[in-house]
Amino acid sequence: MSDIVELSNYINGEWRQAICEHWIEDYAPATGALIARIPCSSREDVDAAVTAAQDASHGWASLSILERADWLDKIADSLEIRAEEVAQLESLDTGKPISLARSVDAARSVANFRFFAEQGREFQAETFEMSDATNKVLYKPVGVAGLITPWNLPLYLLSWKVAPALLMGNTVVAKPSEMTPMTASLLAEVMEEVGLPIGVFNLVHGNGLDSGAPLTSHPDVDLVSFTGGTETGRQVAKSASSGFKKLSLELGGKNATIIRADVDLENMMSSIVRASFLNQGQVCLCGSRILIHETIYDSFVEAFLEAVTDMTVGDPSDEETELGALISEEHRDKVLSYIDLAEEEGGDILCGGGAPIGIPSAFENGYWVSPTVIDGLAPDSRCATEEIFGPVVTLHPYSDDEEAIEIANMTDYGLAGSIWTADAEAGSLMAEKIDSGMIWVNCWLHRDLRVPFGGVKNSGVGREGGRWSLGFFSEAINICIKH
Ligand code: TXE
């Protein structure tokens, strides 16, 4: 019992329990053990956080962008000192391998604050000259930002929103996923440690309906940035629309990985496997449909299966582990139900399909699915077009570039994709015809934080990243001065 942590909300610079005194339990995905309780916040808690953010708005907005950039650096410094703690908490709370939590979650969270601090220092508002007038563009804060984040990359995605929101002069109410609350609380501790002015950053724990929905529909929240599932995104869009809030939605994906006949498989295979299974396939950018030129289909499948079955699945705290557990029992069951569906749809399970064999007894109650590869499915089958968000990949042959593009565009999603080829020019031309926000050629998740990030179709609305984030988290105002 003593190892179970009780987390609090952070509102107006104070640590508070939910007014209703109800709790939500948080489990470690690798073992199924109860590790924390978080406040099951409701409308009253959200109201208090929004009021605190509103009260802090004027003071924060009156700082210059350079002063706010300095605050982001202070936050980054303090977070960096606690990087190992971030990695340990993230690995425990999500079930992901510690090596990944260190190299991606902990490192990138610090990098996000530093990156946006730098963006603030380089920021130049435009002027547009006319023959008889000068137009100045001002970037004003939007106001109170409601930030809602998912469980797959908890602090990484939260910092991706908090940093530009603060930089542009907004105050924040953050609502992290109830399944992974640990590092959001750590971030609130960092805000307190560095002495960020009271009310500028507020944290409300809780579930989607009781605390997420009151935040997105709150009349005094001016902007909503949401990352999560497409269906939830639809509800968030509805609830934010009546107040005409600025809205950014980063939603799901069903991304194609296109393997052309001229691919250098020997050098590219490890990256293709990483694109398929990073974070147990629980990254919205993962390539969950691999389209393979028919002339190399058999040789690709053989090499791919060899690489996939070679991956080390198990204890997330072991440095050698490559794949950990899925986020929850419910999510594990959803992923398994898609594997059952694949069999009904005529697919062959080439590897995986259930819990890893021989998992140590300490992990028997965790939520495990070993990496699963399926072929024989029609490219328009449900398993090949719906988001599974787990370690499950379907394989499909194609005959020429046009057919690959047609299959890639066959889903309601349009987030990302990758193309693997010795002919980078041909890959780039193909990329232009794919209906997705981001396409990588001969790489995957190779992120330059200056570029636009976001999806088309059911993958979302709006772009974040670099100047797109600065634009989204501000109101551009034009002042036209006649000479
Ligand atoms: O996410 P939800 P879930 C996909 C993936 C997954 C599916 C559902 O396919 O299987 O979404 O996952 C908060 N108003 N992705 O149910 O519900 C919630 O508390 C306001 C892709 O876990 O979208 C959490 O903080 N907020 C995705 C956040 O929304 C609400 C990553 C995300 O939870 C709310 C995660 C409401 N009505 C899942 N309901 C990606 N794009 O990376 C819930 N929330």
Short mmCIF file of C-alpha atoms and ligand atoms in Angstrom, two decimals:
data_model
loop_
_atom_site.label_atom_id
_atom_site.label_comp_id
_atom_site.label_asym_id
_atom_site.label_seq_id
_atom_site.Cartn_x
_atom_site.Cartn_y
_atom_site.Cartn_z
CA MET A 1 0.00 0.00 0.00
CA SER A 2 2.78 2.41 0.98
CA ASP A 3 4.11 2.50 -2.60
CA ILE A 4 0.86 3.91 -3.92
CA VAL A 5 1.28 7.60 -4.68
CA GLU A 6 -1.54 10.09 -4.19
CA LEU A 7 -1.29 12.89 -6.71
CA SER A 8 -2.91 16.31 -6.43
CA ASN A 9 -4.16 19.01 -8.74
CA TYR A 10 -1.98 22.12 -9.00
CA ILE A 11 -4.22 25.17 -9.05
CA ASN A 12 -3.23 28.78 -8.38
CA GLY A 13 0.14 27.63 -7.05
CA GLU A 14 -1.46 25.24 -4.52
CA TRP A 15 -1.64 21.45 -4.37
CA ARG A 16 -5.30 20.50 -3.99
CA GLN A 17 -7.47 17.41 -3.97
CA ALA A 18 -10.63 17.28 -6.06
CA ILE A 19 -13.51 19.08 -4.38
CA CYS A 20 -15.67 15.93 -4.57
CA GLU A 21 -12.84 13.90 -2.93
CA HIS A 22 -13.26 11.06 -5.42
CA TRP A 23 -10.23 9.24 -6.81
CA ILE A 24 -9.19 7.46 -10.00
CA GLU A 25 -6.82 4.51 -9.79
CA ASP A 26 -3.70 4.35 -11.95
CA TYR A 27 -2.17 0.98 -12.81
CA ALA A 28 1.29 -0.02 -14.07
CA PRO A 29 0.70 -1.64 -17.47
CA ALA A 30 3.61 -4.08 -17.16
CA THR A 31 2.39 -5.69 -13.92
CA GLY A 32 -1.22 -4.59 -13.52
CA ALA A 33 -0.30 -3.26 -10.05
CA LEU A 34 -2.00 -0.20 -8.58
CA ILE A 35 0.63 2.56 -8.45
CA ALA A 36 -1.23 5.82 -7.90
CA ARG A 37 -4.50 7.54 -7.14
CA ILE A 38 -5.37 10.79 -8.82
CA PRO A 39 -8.11 13.30 -8.08
CA CYS A 40 -11.28 12.60 -10.06
CA SER A 41 -11.74 16.29 -10.72
CA SER A 42 -15.04 17.74 -11.85
CA ARG A 43 -16.44 21.02 -13.12
CA GLU A 44 -15.78 22.91 -9.85
CA ASP A 45 -12.07 22.02 -9.94
CA VAL A 46 -11.85 23.02 -13.60
CA ASP A 47 -13.62 26.31 -12.78
CA ALA A 48 -11.07 27.05 -10.05
CA ALA A 49 -8.17 26.31 -12.40
CA VAL A 50 -9.61 28.45 -15.20
CA THR A 51 -10.20 31.33 -12.77
CA ALA A 52 -6.60 31.07 -11.57
CA ALA A 53 -5.37 31.08 -15.17
CA GLN A 54 -7.54 34.09 -16.00
CA ASP A 55 -6.30 36.01 -12.96
CA ALA A 56 -2.69 35.36 -13.98
CA SER A 57 -3.28 36.28 -17.62
CA HIS A 58 -2.63 39.99 -17.48
CA GLY A 59 0.71 39.75 -15.65
CA TRP A 60 2.02 36.98 -17.85
CA ALA A 61 0.91 38.64 -21.08
CA SER A 62 2.65 41.86 -20.06
CA LEU A 63 6.09 40.18 -20.09
CA SER A 64 8.05 40.41 -23.31
CA ILE A 65 8.50 37.31 -25.43
CA LEU A 66 12.19 37.36 -24.48
CA GLU A 67 11.33 37.27 -20.78
CA ARG A 68 8.96 34.38 -21.35
CA ALA A 69 11.65 32.59 -23.38
CA ASP A 70 13.91 32.87 -20.31
CA TRP A 71 11.21 31.19 -18.23
CA LEU A 72 11.06 28.30 -20.71
CA ASP A 73 14.81 27.83 -20.35
CA LYS A 74 14.48 27.76 -16.56
CA ILE A 75 11.79 25.09 -16.86
CA ALA A 76 14.01 23.11 -19.28
CA ASP A 77 16.98 23.32 -16.88
CA SER A 78 14.94 22.08 -13.96
CA LEU A 79 13.34 19.31 -16.00
CA GLU A 80 16.73 18.24 -17.30
CA ILE A 81 18.03 17.75 -13.76
CA ARG A 82 15.09 15.39 -13.21
CA ALA A 83 15.39 13.61 -16.59
CA GLU A 84 16.12 10.19 -15.09
CA GLU A 85 13.13 10.55 -12.76
CA VAL A 86 10.95 11.48 -15.76
CA ALA A 87 12.16 8.40 -17.64
CA GLN A 88 11.53 6.06 -14.67
CA LEU A 89 8.05 7.45 -14.03
CA GLU A 90 7.11 7.37 -17.70
CA SER A 91 8.29 3.78 -18.09
CA LEU A 92 6.37 2.70 -14.97
CA ASP A 93 3.21 4.57 -15.91
CA THR A 94 3.07 3.62 -19.62
CA GLY A 95 4.82 0.21 -19.65
CA LYS A 96 7.30 1.43 -22.28
CA PRO A 97 10.97 0.36 -22.25
CA ILE A 98 13.20 2.51 -20.07
CA SER A 99 15.63 3.06 -22.96
CA LEU A 100 12.82 4.63 -25.00
CA ALA A 101 11.57 6.68 -22.05
CA ARG A 102 15.08 8.09 -21.64
CA SER A 103 15.91 8.73 -25.29
CA VAL A 104 12.50 10.01 -26.39
CA ASP A 105 10.18 11.02 -23.54
CA ALA A 106 12.64 12.57 -21.09
CA ALA A 107 15.01 14.05 -23.67
CA ARG A 108 12.33 15.44 -25.95
CA SER A 109 10.37 17.08 -23.11
CA VAL A 110 13.44 19.15 -22.21
CA ALA A 111 14.14 19.80 -25.90
CA ASN A 112 10.61 21.11 -26.47
CA PHE A 113 11.04 23.84 -23.84
CA ARG A 114 14.49 24.77 -25.16
CA PHE A 115 13.31 24.75 -28.78
CA PHE A 116 10.42 27.11 -28.11
CA ALA A 117 12.63 29.38 -25.98
CA GLU A 118 14.87 29.71 -29.04
CA GLN A 119 11.88 30.26 -31.33
CA GLY A 120 10.85 33.12 -29.03
CA ARG A 121 14.29 34.74 -29.29
CA GLU A 122 14.26 34.50 -33.07
CA PHE A 123 10.66 35.63 -33.40
CA GLN A 124 10.10 38.60 -35.70
CA ALA A 125 6.65 40.01 -36.29
CA GLU A 126 6.09 41.07 -39.90
CA THR A 127 5.48 44.51 -41.36
CA PHE A 128 3.95 45.03 -44.82
CA GLU A 129 4.61 48.32 -46.60
CA MET A 130 2.07 49.91 -48.94
CA SER A 131 2.83 52.99 -51.04
CA ASP A 132 0.97 55.14 -48.53
CA ALA A 133 0.80 53.06 -45.35
CA THR A 134 2.62 50.59 -43.09
CA ASN A 135 0.96 47.43 -41.77
CA LYS A 136 2.29 46.11 -38.48
CA VAL A 137 1.39 42.59 -37.35
CA LEU A 138 1.14 41.99 -33.61
CA TYR A 139 0.95 38.54 -32.06
CA LYS A 140 -1.19 38.83 -28.93
CA PRO A 141 -1.83 36.04 -26.43
CA VAL A 142 -5.12 34.20 -26.99
CA GLY A 143 -5.89 33.96 -23.25
CA VAL A 144 -6.48 30.78 -21.26
CA ALA A 145 -5.31 27.62 -23.06
CA GLY A 146 -6.97 24.27 -22.28
CA LEU A 147 -4.47 21.52 -23.11
CA ILE A 148 -5.61 17.88 -23.23
CA THR A 149 -3.09 15.12 -23.77
CA PRO A 150 -3.08 11.32 -24.23
CA TRP A 151 -1.22 8.45 -22.61
CA ASN A 152 1.20 7.29 -25.27
CA LEU A 153 3.84 10.04 -24.94
CA PRO A 154 2.61 11.82 -21.81
CA LEU A 155 5.17 14.51 -20.98
CA TYR A 156 6.55 14.74 -24.52
CA LEU A 157 3.13 15.77 -25.86
CA LEU A 158 2.24 17.94 -22.88
CA SER A 159 5.50 19.91 -23.17
CA TRP A 160 4.89 20.27 -26.93
CA LYS A 161 1.76 22.26 -26.06
CA VAL A 162 2.72 23.97 -22.77
CA ALA A 163 5.96 25.49 -24.10
CA PRO A 164 4.52 27.43 -27.08
CA ALA A 165 1.35 28.30 -25.13
CA LEU A 166 3.41 29.97 -22.38
CA LEU A 167 5.86 31.52 -24.83
CA MET A 168 3.10 33.37 -26.66
CA GLY A 169 1.73 34.77 -23.40
CA ASN A 170 -1.16 32.43 -22.64
CA THR A 171 -1.87 30.90 -19.25
CA VAL A 172 -2.55 27.19 -19.09
CA VAL A 173 -4.93 24.61 -17.66
CA ALA A 174 -3.56 21.16 -18.50
CA LYS A 175 -5.59 17.94 -18.29
CA PRO A 176 -3.33 14.91 -18.88
CA SER A 177 -4.59 11.40 -19.53
CA GLU A 178 -5.95 9.77 -16.40
CA MET A 179 -3.97 6.66 -17.38
CA THR A 180 -0.58 8.40 -17.22
CA PRO A 181 -0.72 11.24 -14.70
CA MET A 182 2.74 10.93 -13.13
CA THR A 183 4.95 13.15 -15.24
CA ALA A 184 2.35 15.91 -15.56
CA SER A 185 2.51 16.19 -11.77
CA LEU A 186 6.30 16.27 -12.00
CA LEU A 187 6.03 19.13 -14.50
CA ALA A 188 3.81 21.03 -12.04
CA GLU A 189 6.49 20.48 -9.36
CA VAL A 190 9.03 21.94 -11.76
CA MET A 191 6.82 24.99 -12.33
CA GLU A 192 6.64 25.48 -8.56
CA GLU A 193 10.41 24.93 -8.14
CA VAL A 194 11.35 27.52 -10.74
CA GLY A 195 8.88 30.00 -9.24
CA LEU A 196 6.70 30.47 -12.30
CA PRO A 197 4.14 33.15 -11.38
CA ILE A 198 1.14 31.67 -9.61
CA GLY A 199 -1.76 30.66 -11.86
CA VAL A 200 0.25 30.70 -15.09
CA PHE A 201 0.35 26.88 -15.17
CA ASN A 202 -2.48 24.86 -13.63
CA LEU A 203 -2.95 21.11 -13.66
CA VAL A 204 -6.26 19.29 -13.28
CA HIS A 205 -6.24 15.51 -13.12
CA GLY A 206 -9.29 13.49 -14.02
CA ASN A 207 -11.13 11.59 -16.70
CA GLY A 208 -12.44 12.86 -20.01
CA LEU A 209 -16.09 13.29 -19.16
CA ASP A 210 -15.78 14.80 -15.68
CA SER A 211 -12.82 17.11 -16.21
CA GLY A 212 -11.85 17.10 -19.93
CA ALA A 213 -15.31 18.04 -21.21
CA PRO A 214 -15.87 20.91 -18.71
CA LEU A 215 -12.47 22.29 -19.74
CA THR A 216 -13.10 22.21 -23.50
CA SER A 217 -16.58 23.74 -23.13
CA HIS A 218 -15.61 26.31 -20.47
CA PRO A 219 -16.68 29.80 -21.58
CA ASP A 220 -13.47 31.37 -20.24
CA VAL A 221 -11.14 28.97 -22.05
CA ASP A 222 -10.09 30.70 -25.26
CA LEU A 223 -8.09 27.99 -26.97
CA VAL A 224 -8.11 24.19 -26.94
CA SER A 225 -5.26 21.99 -28.08
CA PHE A 226 -6.14 18.30 -27.98
CA THR A 227 -4.20 15.15 -28.86
CA GLY A 228 -6.06 11.87 -28.63
CA GLY A 229 -8.45 9.55 -30.41
CA THR A 230 -10.53 10.65 -33.40
CA GLU A 231 -13.90 9.97 -31.75
CA THR A 232 -12.93 11.99 -28.67
CA GLY A 233 -11.64 14.72 -31.00
CA ARG A 234 -15.09 14.91 -32.57
CA GLN A 235 -16.66 15.52 -29.14
CA VAL A 236 -14.01 18.09 -28.25
CA ALA A 237 -14.64 19.93 -31.54
CA LYS A 238 -18.37 20.02 -30.80
CA SER A 239 -17.98 21.29 -27.27
CA ALA A 240 -15.40 23.94 -28.25
CA SER A 241 -17.34 25.19 -31.26
CA SER A 242 -20.13 27.10 -29.52
CA GLY A 243 -17.61 29.50 -27.96
CA PHE A 244 -15.60 29.84 -31.24
CA LYS A 245 -12.44 28.76 -29.42
CA LYS A 246 -9.20 28.41 -31.34
CA LEU A 247 -8.89 24.67 -31.83
CA SER A 248 -6.12 22.29 -32.77
CA LEU A 249 -6.83 18.55 -32.98
CA GLU A 250 -4.08 15.97 -33.40
CA LEU A 251 -5.94 12.68 -33.83
CA GLY A 252 -5.36 9.13 -34.96
CA GLY A 253 -3.60 7.65 -37.96
CA LYS A 254 -3.44 4.51 -40.10
CA ASN A 255 -0.19 5.20 -41.83
CA ALA A 256 1.20 3.37 -44.85
CA THR A 257 4.82 2.25 -45.09
CA ILE A 258 5.57 1.84 -48.80
CA ILE A 259 8.43 -0.46 -49.77
CA ARG A 260 9.51 0.06 -53.39
CA ALA A 261 11.22 -2.72 -55.34
CA ASP A 262 14.57 -0.87 -55.30
CA VAL A 263 14.70 -0.54 -51.49
CA ASP A 264 18.03 -1.20 -49.76
CA LEU A 265 16.51 -3.68 -47.33
CA GLU A 266 19.70 -4.56 -45.54
CA ASN A 267 20.25 -0.98 -44.40
CA MET A 268 16.63 0.06 -43.99
CA MET A 269 15.04 -2.93 -42.26
CA SER A 270 15.73 -1.86 -38.68
CA SER A 271 14.14 1.55 -39.37
CA ILE A 272 11.10 -0.09 -41.01
CA VAL A 273 10.65 -2.33 -37.95
CA ARG A 274 11.02 0.70 -35.66
CA ALA A 275 8.37 2.57 -37.70
CA SER A 276 6.02 -0.37 -37.21
CA PHE A 277 6.45 -1.12 -33.51
CA LEU A 278 7.93 1.83 -31.61
CA ASN A 279 6.20 2.21 -28.23
CA GLN A 280 4.34 -1.07 -28.97
CA GLY A 281 2.81 0.57 -32.04
CA GLN A 282 1.13 3.15 -29.81
CA VAL A 283 2.37 6.20 -31.69
CA CYS A 284 -0.07 7.95 -34.01
CA LEU A 285 2.74 8.09 -36.62
CA CYS A 286 3.54 4.34 -36.62
CA GLY A 287 3.30 2.58 -39.99
CA SER A 288 0.67 -0.07 -39.38
CA ARG A 289 0.12 -1.06 -43.05
CA ILE A 290 3.16 -2.11 -45.04
CA LEU A 291 2.68 -1.98 -48.80
CA ILE A 292 5.35 -4.05 -50.56
CA HIS A 293 6.16 -4.19 -54.26
CA GLU A 294 5.01 -7.62 -55.46
CA THR A 295 8.42 -8.52 -56.95
CA ILE A 296 10.08 -8.42 -53.52
CA TYR A 297 7.09 -9.45 -51.39
CA ASP A 298 8.39 -12.88 -50.33
CA SER A 299 11.94 -11.77 -49.60
CA PHE A 300 10.68 -8.73 -47.66
CA VAL A 301 8.30 -10.83 -45.56
CA GLU A 302 11.05 -13.30 -44.70
CA ALA A 303 13.52 -10.60 -43.62
CA PHE A 304 10.84 -8.58 -41.80
CA LEU A 305 9.62 -11.59 -39.79
CA GLU A 306 13.19 -12.45 -38.83
CA ALA A 307 13.75 -8.90 -37.53
CA VAL A 308 10.39 -8.72 -35.73
CA THR A 309 10.71 -12.07 -33.96
CA ASP A 310 14.21 -11.02 -32.87
CA MET A 311 12.89 -8.11 -30.80
CA THR A 312 13.16 -8.35 -27.03
CA VAL A 313 9.74 -8.03 -25.42
CA GLY A 314 9.44 -7.88 -21.63
CA ASP A 315 10.52 -6.13 -18.44
CA PRO A 316 10.37 -2.39 -19.29
CA SER A 317 13.08 -1.62 -16.72
CA ASP A 318 15.61 -3.86 -18.50
CA GLU A 319 17.98 -1.83 -20.69
CA GLU A 320 17.82 -4.48 -23.42
CA THR A 321 14.03 -4.47 -23.74
CA GLU A 322 12.71 -3.17 -27.04
CA LEU A 323 8.97 -3.60 -26.53
CA GLY A 324 6.97 -3.25 -23.32
CA ALA A 325 3.32 -3.58 -22.34
CA LEU A 326 0.18 -1.95 -23.75
CA ILE A 327 -1.38 0.89 -21.82
CA SER A 328 -4.40 -0.84 -20.24
CA GLU A 329 -6.38 -4.04 -20.02
CA GLU A 330 -9.15 -2.45 -22.07
CA HIS A 331 -6.74 -1.33 -24.78
CA ARG A 332 -5.03 -4.76 -24.83
CA ASP A 333 -8.46 -6.35 -25.35
CA LYS A 334 -9.24 -3.93 -28.16
CA VAL A 335 -5.97 -4.83 -29.91
CA LEU A 336 -6.65 -8.58 -29.44
CA SER A 337 -10.17 -8.15 -30.82
CA TYR A 338 -8.64 -6.73 -34.02
CA ILE A 339 -6.39 -9.79 -34.29
CA ASP A 340 -9.51 -12.00 -34.01
CA LEU A 341 -11.19 -9.83 -36.62
CA ALA A 342 -8.19 -10.25 -38.93
CA GLU A 343 -8.70 -14.02 -38.83
CA GLU A 344 -12.40 -13.59 -39.60
CA GLU A 345 -11.46 -11.31 -42.50
CA GLY A 346 -9.26 -14.05 -43.96
CA GLY A 347 -5.85 -12.92 -42.69
CA ASP A 348 -2.93 -15.17 -41.74
CA ILE A 349 -1.18 -14.38 -38.45
CA LEU A 350 2.50 -14.79 -39.39
CA CYS A 351 3.82 -14.05 -35.89
CA GLY A 352 2.56 -12.86 -32.52
CA GLY A 353 -1.18 -12.84 -31.99
CA GLY A 354 -1.27 -12.91 -28.18
CA ALA A 355 0.78 -12.48 -25.03
CA PRO A 356 4.50 -13.24 -25.38
CA ILE A 357 5.34 -16.82 -24.48
CA GLY A 358 7.34 -17.28 -21.28
CA ILE A 359 6.77 -13.82 -19.82
CA PRO A 360 8.15 -13.84 -16.23
CA SER A 361 5.55 -14.35 -13.50
CA ALA A 362 6.00 -10.77 -12.22
CA PHE A 363 4.40 -9.60 -15.47
CA GLU A 364 1.61 -12.17 -15.76
CA ASN A 365 -1.05 -9.64 -14.80
CA GLY A 366 0.26 -6.97 -17.19
CA TYR A 367 -1.24 -6.05 -20.54
CA TRP A 368 0.93 -7.75 -23.15
CA VAL A 369 0.67 -8.43 -26.87
CA SER A 370 3.72 -9.64 -28.77
CA PRO A 371 4.51 -7.99 -32.12
CA THR A 372 2.00 -9.32 -34.60
CA VAL A 373 2.34 -9.48 -38.38
CA ILE A 374 -0.66 -10.34 -40.57
CA ASP A 375 -0.87 -10.94 -44.30
CA GLY A 376 -3.59 -12.05 -46.70
CA LEU A 377 -5.99 -9.22 -45.84
CA ALA A 378 -7.68 -7.07 -48.47
CA PRO A 379 -6.26 -3.53 -48.34
CA ASP A 380 -9.76 -2.19 -47.70
CA SER A 381 -10.52 -4.65 -44.88
CA ARG A 382 -11.35 -3.22 -41.47
CA CYS A 383 -8.04 -4.35 -39.95
CA ALA A 384 -6.15 -2.63 -42.76
CA THR A 385 -8.05 0.66 -42.56
CA GLU A 386 -9.06 1.19 -38.91
CA GLU A 387 -6.67 2.44 -36.25
CA ILE A 388 -5.60 -0.45 -33.99
CA PHE A 389 -2.91 1.52 -32.11
CA GLY A 390 -0.95 -1.52 -31.01
CA PRO A 391 1.88 -3.83 -32.09
CA VAL A 392 -0.04 -5.09 -35.13
CA VAL A 393 1.03 -4.64 -38.74
CA THR A 394 -0.70 -5.81 -41.91
CA LEU A 395 1.21 -6.59 -45.13
CA HIS A 396 -0.11 -5.95 -48.65
CA PRO A 397 1.48 -6.47 -52.09
CA TYR A 398 1.13 -3.84 -54.85
CA SER A 399 2.10 -3.80 -58.51
CA ASP A 400 3.10 -0.20 -59.30
CA ASP A 401 3.46 3.25 -57.70
CA GLU A 402 -0.11 4.26 -58.65
CA GLU A 403 -1.57 1.25 -56.88
CA ALA A 404 0.56 1.90 -53.78
CA ILE A 405 -0.71 5.48 -53.65
CA GLU A 406 -4.30 4.30 -54.12
CA ILE A 407 -3.98 1.86 -51.21
CA ALA A 408 -2.19 4.43 -49.04
CA ASN A 409 -5.12 6.83 -49.56
CA MET A 410 -7.76 4.14 -48.88
CA THR A 411 -8.43 5.12 -45.24
CA ASP A 412 -10.32 7.92 -43.52
CA TYR A 413 -7.06 8.97 -41.84
CA GLY A 414 -4.29 11.15 -43.22
CA LEU A 415 -1.62 11.70 -40.63
CA ALA A 416 1.72 10.32 -41.80
CA GLY A 417 3.48 7.74 -43.95
CA SER A 418 6.87 6.62 -45.17
CA ILE A 419 8.41 5.53 -48.47
CA TRP A 420 11.52 3.36 -48.72
CA THR A 421 13.41 3.46 -52.02
CA ALA A 422 16.85 3.88 -53.60
CA ASP A 423 15.30 6.56 -55.83
CA ALA A 424 14.71 9.50 -53.47
CA GLU A 425 13.33 11.63 -56.31
CA ALA A 426 10.68 9.02 -57.18
CA GLY A 427 9.90 8.65 -53.47
CA SER A 428 9.43 12.39 -53.12
CA LEU A 429 7.08 12.49 -56.13
CA MET A 430 5.02 9.65 -54.68
CA ALA A 431 4.91 11.45 -51.33
CA GLU A 432 3.24 14.45 -52.95
CA LYS A 433 0.31 12.25 -54.01
CA ILE A 434 -0.38 10.78 -50.59
CA ASP A 435 -3.14 12.45 -48.58
CA SER A 436 -1.23 12.87 -45.32
CA GLY A 437 0.18 15.67 -43.22
CA MET A 438 3.68 14.18 -43.08
CA ILE A 439 5.60 11.73 -45.26
CA TRP A 440 9.14 10.51 -44.64
CA VAL A 441 11.34 9.14 -47.42
CA ASN A 442 13.95 6.61 -46.25
CA CYS A 443 13.45 7.58 -42.62
CA TRP A 444 10.68 7.77 -40.03
CA LEU A 445 9.99 10.07 -37.10
CA HIS A 446 13.00 12.11 -38.17
CA ARG A 447 11.72 15.27 -36.53
CA ASP A 448 12.77 18.83 -37.19
CA LEU A 449 10.70 20.76 -34.66
CA ARG A 450 10.43 23.73 -37.06
CA VAL A 451 8.22 21.88 -39.56
CA PRO A 452 4.40 21.70 -39.54
CA PHE A 453 2.96 18.74 -37.65
CA GLY A 454 -0.64 17.62 -38.09
CA GLY A 455 -3.00 15.58 -40.19
CA VAL A 456 -5.68 15.79 -42.86
CA LYS A 457 -9.04 13.97 -43.11
CA ASN A 458 -9.94 12.26 -39.80
CA SER A 459 -6.42 12.76 -38.44
CA GLY A 460 -7.10 16.27 -37.27
CA VAL A 461 -7.43 19.96 -37.81
CA GLY A 462 -4.66 22.55 -37.70
CA ARG A 463 -0.89 22.39 -37.50
CA GLU A 464 1.54 22.71 -34.62
CA GLY A 465 5.35 22.88 -34.70
CA GLY A 466 7.73 25.82 -35.15
CA ARG A 467 6.01 28.96 -36.41
CA TRP A 468 2.74 27.06 -36.83
CA SER A 469 2.63 26.64 -33.02
CA LEU A 470 3.47 30.30 -32.49
CA GLY A 471 0.63 31.22 -34.86
CA PHE A 472 -1.85 28.87 -33.25
CA PHE A 473 -1.07 29.97 -29.69
CA SER A 474 -1.49 33.66 -30.56
CA GLU A 475 -3.89 36.07 -32.23
CA ALA A 476 -2.35 37.88 -35.19
CA ILE A 477 -3.53 41.50 -35.19
CA ASN A 478 -2.99 43.96 -38.05
CA ILE A 479 -2.45 47.67 -37.42
CA CYS A 480 -2.49 49.73 -40.60
CA ILE A 481 -0.89 53.19 -40.23
CA LYS A 482 -1.49 55.67 -43.06
CA HIS A 483 1.64 57.76 -43.79
O1 TXE B 1 -8.05 8.29 -25.91
P1 TXE B 1 -8.93 9.56 -25.66
P2 TXE B 1 -8.26 6.79 -25.45
C1 TXE B 1 -6.43 6.62 -30.23
C2 TXE B 1 -6.17 5.14 -30.21
C3 TXE B 1 -6.90 4.69 -29.02
C4 TXE B 1 -8.12 5.58 -29.07
C5 TXE B 1 -8.80 5.80 -27.75
O2 TXE B 1 -6.75 4.54 -31.35
O3 TXE B 1 -7.26 3.35 -29.08
O4 TXE B 1 -7.61 6.81 -29.50
O5 TXE B 1 -7.85 6.05 -26.76
C6 TXE B 1 -9.38 13.06 -22.69
N1 TXE B 1 -13.62 15.81 -23.58
N2 TXE B 1 -5.39 7.42 -29.65
O6 TXE B 1 -9.67 6.47 -25.14
O7 TXE B 1 -10.21 9.19 -25.02
C7 TXE B 1 -8.79 11.90 -21.95
O8 TXE B 1 -9.05 12.00 -20.57
C8 TXE B 1 -12.37 16.22 -23.32
C9 TXE B 1 -4.55 8.12 -30.55
O9 TXE B 1 -7.33 6.52 -24.39
O10 TXE B 1 -8.96 10.31 -26.92
C10 TXE B 1 -7.33 12.04 -22.32
O11 TXE B 1 -6.72 13.06 -21.54
N3 TXE B 1 -11.36 15.37 -23.10
C11 TXE B 1 -3.82 9.20 -29.88
C12 TXE B 1 -7.39 12.49 -23.79
O12 TXE B 1 -8.70 13.04 -23.93
C13 TXE B 1 -11.61 14.05 -23.15
C14 TXE B 1 -3.26 8.89 -28.55
C15 TXE B 1 -7.19 11.38 -24.81
O13 TXE B 1 -8.08 10.34 -24.54
C16 TXE B 1 -12.91 13.56 -23.42
C17 TXE B 1 -4.22 8.20 -27.72
C18 TXE B 1 -13.94 14.50 -23.64
N4 TXE B 1 -15.19 14.13 -23.93
C19 TXE B 1 -5.21 7.47 -28.30
N5 TXE B 1 -12.85 12.21 -23.41
C20 TXE B 1 -2.83 9.94 -30.75
N6 TXE B 1 -3.34 10.71 -31.70
O14 TXE B 1 -1.64 9.90 -30.55
C21 TXE B 1 -11.59 11.86 -23.14
N7 TXE B 1 -10.81 12.96 -22.97
#
